CSV table of C-alpha atoms in Angstrom, one decimal:
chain,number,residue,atom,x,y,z
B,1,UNK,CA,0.0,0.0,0.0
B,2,UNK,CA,1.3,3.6,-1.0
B,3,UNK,CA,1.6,5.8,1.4
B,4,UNK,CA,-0.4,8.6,2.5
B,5,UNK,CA,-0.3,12.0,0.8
B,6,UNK,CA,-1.5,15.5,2.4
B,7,UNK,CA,-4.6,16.7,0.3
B,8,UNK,CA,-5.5,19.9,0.5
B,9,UNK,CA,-9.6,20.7,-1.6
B,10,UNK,CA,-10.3,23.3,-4.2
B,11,UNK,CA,-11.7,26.8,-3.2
B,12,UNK,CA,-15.4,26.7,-2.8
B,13,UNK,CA,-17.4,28.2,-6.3
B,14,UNK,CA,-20.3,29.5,-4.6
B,15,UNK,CA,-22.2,33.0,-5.3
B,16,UNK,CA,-24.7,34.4,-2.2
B,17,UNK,CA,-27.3,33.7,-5.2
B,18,UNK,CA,-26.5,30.2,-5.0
B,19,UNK,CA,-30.3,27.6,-5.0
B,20,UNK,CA,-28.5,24.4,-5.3
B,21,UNK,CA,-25.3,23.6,-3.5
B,22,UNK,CA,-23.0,20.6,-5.0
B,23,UNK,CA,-20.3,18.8,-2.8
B,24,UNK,CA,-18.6,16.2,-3.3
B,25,UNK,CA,-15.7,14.4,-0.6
B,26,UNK,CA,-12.8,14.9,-1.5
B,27,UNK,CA,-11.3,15.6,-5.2
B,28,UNK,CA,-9.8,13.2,-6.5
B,29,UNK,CA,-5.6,13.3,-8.0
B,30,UNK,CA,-6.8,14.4,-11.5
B,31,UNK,CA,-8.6,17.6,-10.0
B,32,UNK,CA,-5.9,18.8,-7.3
B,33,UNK,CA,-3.3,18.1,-10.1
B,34,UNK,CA,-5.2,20.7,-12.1
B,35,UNK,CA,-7.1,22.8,-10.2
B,36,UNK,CA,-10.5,22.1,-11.5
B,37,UNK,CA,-13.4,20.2,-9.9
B,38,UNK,CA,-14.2,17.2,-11.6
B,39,UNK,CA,-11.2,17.3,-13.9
B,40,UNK,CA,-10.8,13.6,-14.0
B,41,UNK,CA,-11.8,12.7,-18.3
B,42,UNK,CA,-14.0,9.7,-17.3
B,43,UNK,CA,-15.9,11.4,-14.6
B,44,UNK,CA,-19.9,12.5,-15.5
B,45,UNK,CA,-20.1,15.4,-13.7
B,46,UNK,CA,-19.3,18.1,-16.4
B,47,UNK,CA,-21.6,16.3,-19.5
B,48,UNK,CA,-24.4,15.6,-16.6
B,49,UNK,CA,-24.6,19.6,-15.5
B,50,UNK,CA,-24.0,20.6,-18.8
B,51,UNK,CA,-27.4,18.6,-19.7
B,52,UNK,CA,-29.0,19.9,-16.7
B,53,UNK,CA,-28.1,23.6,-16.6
B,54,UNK,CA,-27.6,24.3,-20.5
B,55,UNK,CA,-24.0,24.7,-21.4
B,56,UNK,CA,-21.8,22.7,-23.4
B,57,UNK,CA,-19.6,20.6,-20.6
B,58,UNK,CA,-16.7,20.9,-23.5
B,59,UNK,CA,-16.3,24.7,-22.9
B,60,UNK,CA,-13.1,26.0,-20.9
B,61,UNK,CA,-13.4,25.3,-16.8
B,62,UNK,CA,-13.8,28.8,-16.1
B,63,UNK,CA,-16.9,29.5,-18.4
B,64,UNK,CA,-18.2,25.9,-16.7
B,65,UNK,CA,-17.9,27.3,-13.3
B,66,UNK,CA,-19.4,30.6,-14.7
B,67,UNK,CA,-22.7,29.0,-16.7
B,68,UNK,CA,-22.8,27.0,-13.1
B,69,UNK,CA,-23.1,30.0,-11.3
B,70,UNK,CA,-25.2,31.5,-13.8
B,71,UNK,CA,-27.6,28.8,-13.0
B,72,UNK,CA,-27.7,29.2,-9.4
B,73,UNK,CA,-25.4,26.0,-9.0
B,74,UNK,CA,-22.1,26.0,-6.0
B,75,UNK,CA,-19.2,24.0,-5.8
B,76,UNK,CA,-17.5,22.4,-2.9
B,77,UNK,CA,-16.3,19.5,-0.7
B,78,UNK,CA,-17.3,18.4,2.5
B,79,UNK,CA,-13.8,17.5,3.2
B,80,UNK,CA,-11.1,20.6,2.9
B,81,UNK,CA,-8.4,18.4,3.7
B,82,UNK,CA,-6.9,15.0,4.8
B,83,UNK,CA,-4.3,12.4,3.9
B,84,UNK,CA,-5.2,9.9,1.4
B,85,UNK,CA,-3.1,6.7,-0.1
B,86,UNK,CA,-4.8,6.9,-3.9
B,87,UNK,CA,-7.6,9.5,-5.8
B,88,UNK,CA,-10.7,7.3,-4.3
B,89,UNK,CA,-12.8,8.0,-1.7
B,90,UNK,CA,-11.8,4.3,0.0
B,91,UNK,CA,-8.3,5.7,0.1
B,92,UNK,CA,-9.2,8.3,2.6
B,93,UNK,CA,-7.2,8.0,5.9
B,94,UNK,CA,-9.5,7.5,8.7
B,95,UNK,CA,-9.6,10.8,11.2
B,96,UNK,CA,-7.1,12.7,9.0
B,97,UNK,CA,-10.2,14.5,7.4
B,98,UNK,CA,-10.9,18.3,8.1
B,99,UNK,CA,-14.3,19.5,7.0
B,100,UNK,CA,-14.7,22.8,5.2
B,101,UNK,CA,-16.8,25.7,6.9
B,102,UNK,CA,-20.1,24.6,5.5
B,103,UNK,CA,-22.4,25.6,8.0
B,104,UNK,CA,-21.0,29.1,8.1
B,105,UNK,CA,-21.7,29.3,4.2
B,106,UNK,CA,-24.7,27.8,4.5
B,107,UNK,CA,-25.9,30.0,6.7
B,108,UNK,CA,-25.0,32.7,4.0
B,109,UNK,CA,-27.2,31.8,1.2
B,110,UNK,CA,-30.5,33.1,1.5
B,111,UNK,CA,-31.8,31.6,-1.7
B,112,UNK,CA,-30.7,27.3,-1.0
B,113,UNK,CA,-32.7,25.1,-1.6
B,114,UNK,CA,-31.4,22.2,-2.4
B,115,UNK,CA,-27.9,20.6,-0.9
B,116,UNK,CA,-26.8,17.7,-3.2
B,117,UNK,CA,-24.2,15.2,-2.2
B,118,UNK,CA,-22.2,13.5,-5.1
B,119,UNK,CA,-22.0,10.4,-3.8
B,120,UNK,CA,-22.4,8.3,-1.0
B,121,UNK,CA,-18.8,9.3,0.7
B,122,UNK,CA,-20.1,13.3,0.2
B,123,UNK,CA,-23.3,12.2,2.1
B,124,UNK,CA,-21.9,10.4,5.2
B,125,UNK,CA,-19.2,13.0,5.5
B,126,UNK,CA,-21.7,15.7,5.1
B,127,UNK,CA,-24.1,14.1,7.8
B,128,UNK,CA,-20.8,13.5,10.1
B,129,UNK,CA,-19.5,17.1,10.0
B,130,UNK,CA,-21.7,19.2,8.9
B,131,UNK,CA,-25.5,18.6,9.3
B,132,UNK,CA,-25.1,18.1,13.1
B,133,UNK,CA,-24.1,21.6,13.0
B,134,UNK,CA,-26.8,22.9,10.4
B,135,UNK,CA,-29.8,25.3,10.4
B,136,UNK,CA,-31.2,25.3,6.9
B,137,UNK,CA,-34.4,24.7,5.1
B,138,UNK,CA,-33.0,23.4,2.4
B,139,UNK,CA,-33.2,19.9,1.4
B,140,UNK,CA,-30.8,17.4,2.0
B,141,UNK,CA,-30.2,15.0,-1.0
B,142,UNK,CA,-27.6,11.9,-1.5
B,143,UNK,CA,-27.1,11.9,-5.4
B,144,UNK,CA,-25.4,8.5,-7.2
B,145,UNK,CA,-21.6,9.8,-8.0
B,146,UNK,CA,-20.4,10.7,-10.9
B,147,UNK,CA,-16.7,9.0,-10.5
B,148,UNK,CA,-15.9,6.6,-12.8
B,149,UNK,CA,-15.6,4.2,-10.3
B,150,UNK,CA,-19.2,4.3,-10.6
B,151,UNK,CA,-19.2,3.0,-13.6
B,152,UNK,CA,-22.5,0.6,-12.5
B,153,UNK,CA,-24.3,4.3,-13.2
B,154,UNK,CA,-24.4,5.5,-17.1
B,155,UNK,CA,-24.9,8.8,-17.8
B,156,UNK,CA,-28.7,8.8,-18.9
B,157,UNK,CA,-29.2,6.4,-15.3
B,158,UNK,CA,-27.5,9.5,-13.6
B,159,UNK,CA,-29.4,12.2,-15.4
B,160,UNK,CA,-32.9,10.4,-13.8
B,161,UNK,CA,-31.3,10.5,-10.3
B,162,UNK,CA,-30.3,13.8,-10.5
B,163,UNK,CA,-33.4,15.4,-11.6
B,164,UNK,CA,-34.1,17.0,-8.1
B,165,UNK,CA,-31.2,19.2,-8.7
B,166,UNK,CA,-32.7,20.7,-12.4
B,167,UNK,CA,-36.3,20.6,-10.7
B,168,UNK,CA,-34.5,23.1,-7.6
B,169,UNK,CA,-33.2,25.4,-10.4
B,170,UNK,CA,-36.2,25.0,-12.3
B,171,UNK,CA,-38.9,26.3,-9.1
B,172,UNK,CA,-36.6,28.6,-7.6
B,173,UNK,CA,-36.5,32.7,-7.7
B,174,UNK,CA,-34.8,34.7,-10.2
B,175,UNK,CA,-30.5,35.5,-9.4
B,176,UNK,CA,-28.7,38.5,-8.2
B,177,UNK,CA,-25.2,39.3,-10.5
B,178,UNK,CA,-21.5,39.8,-8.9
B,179,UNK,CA,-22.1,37.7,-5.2
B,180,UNK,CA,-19.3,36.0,-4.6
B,181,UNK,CA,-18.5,35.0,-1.5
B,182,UNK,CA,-15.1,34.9,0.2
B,183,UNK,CA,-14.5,31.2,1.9
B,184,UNK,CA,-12.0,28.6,3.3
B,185,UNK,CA,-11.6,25.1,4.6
B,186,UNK,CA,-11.5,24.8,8.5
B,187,UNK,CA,-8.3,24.7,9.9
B,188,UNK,CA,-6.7,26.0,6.7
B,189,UNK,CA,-4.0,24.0,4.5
């Protein structure tokens, strides 16, 4: 068994405008290596938001995160940091893990609704960390993941389970422009 590497997440994409919040565990090698979310070439997650929200998931990363936000879609991890011996969520070192300051950007968005999980590691470190320390109205939703290591899950499998998340954009209220908010992992790298 390798051993374990410091990982340190990916700065939160999330505007005060934000309706449905997206977080995954942990990225994987492929997206710390570059910088993007989901950067991994087998992973669903662009083509699958790309359906949902409108945009073509081939576009450049930062006009992704932008029709995203356009949307009313965040990005983040429930996990800022932790060691890890590989890129899966299995590979995560046990009590390493440092959860991101979700509830304090939670808090901060008027306009969630909906708080979708991207997997089942996203949901039980979300429900370890975070939701004990959550006041929100917003749902509370454990999507299939888009990893390849879900491969069980084709893309038009995934597009049915995640139609909660283009049903939230679909209800909810109109956007505000230029809301960015300022955020960090707990504890810092």
């Amino acid at each position: 068994m390798s051993a374990a590497t410091l990982c340190i997440g990916l700065p939160a994409q999330v505007n005060t405008d934000c309706r449905v919040l997206l977080l995954g565990s942990m990225p994987g090698i492929a997206s710390l290596q570059a910088q993007h979310y989901y950067a991994h070439p087998r992973n669903r997650f662009w083509p699958l938001l790309g359906d949902l929200c409108g945009f073509d998931p081939a576009m450049p990363y930062a006009q992704r995160l932008q029709s995203l936000a356009a949307n009313g879609v965040g990005l983040w991890d429930v996990i800022g940091r932790c060691e890890r011996r590989g890129s899966l969520d299995a590979d995560i070192v046990r009590g390493t893990e440092v959860a991101n300051a979700l509830p304090a950007l939670i808090a901060a968005l008027p306009d969630l609704q909906l708080i979708g999980c991207n997997g089942g590691a996203a949901m039980q470190a979300f429900q370890r960390w975070v939701q004990p320390q959550l006041a929100t109205s917003a749902k509370v939703l454990a999507l299939p993941s888009t990893s390849p290591a879900n491969a069980a899950w084709s893309l038009p499998r995934l597009r049915q389970a995640w139609q909660p998340v283009a049903v939230a954009l679909a209800t909810s209220s109109g956007h505000r422009q230029d809301n960015t908010l300022p955020t960090g992992s707990a504890g810092g790298p």
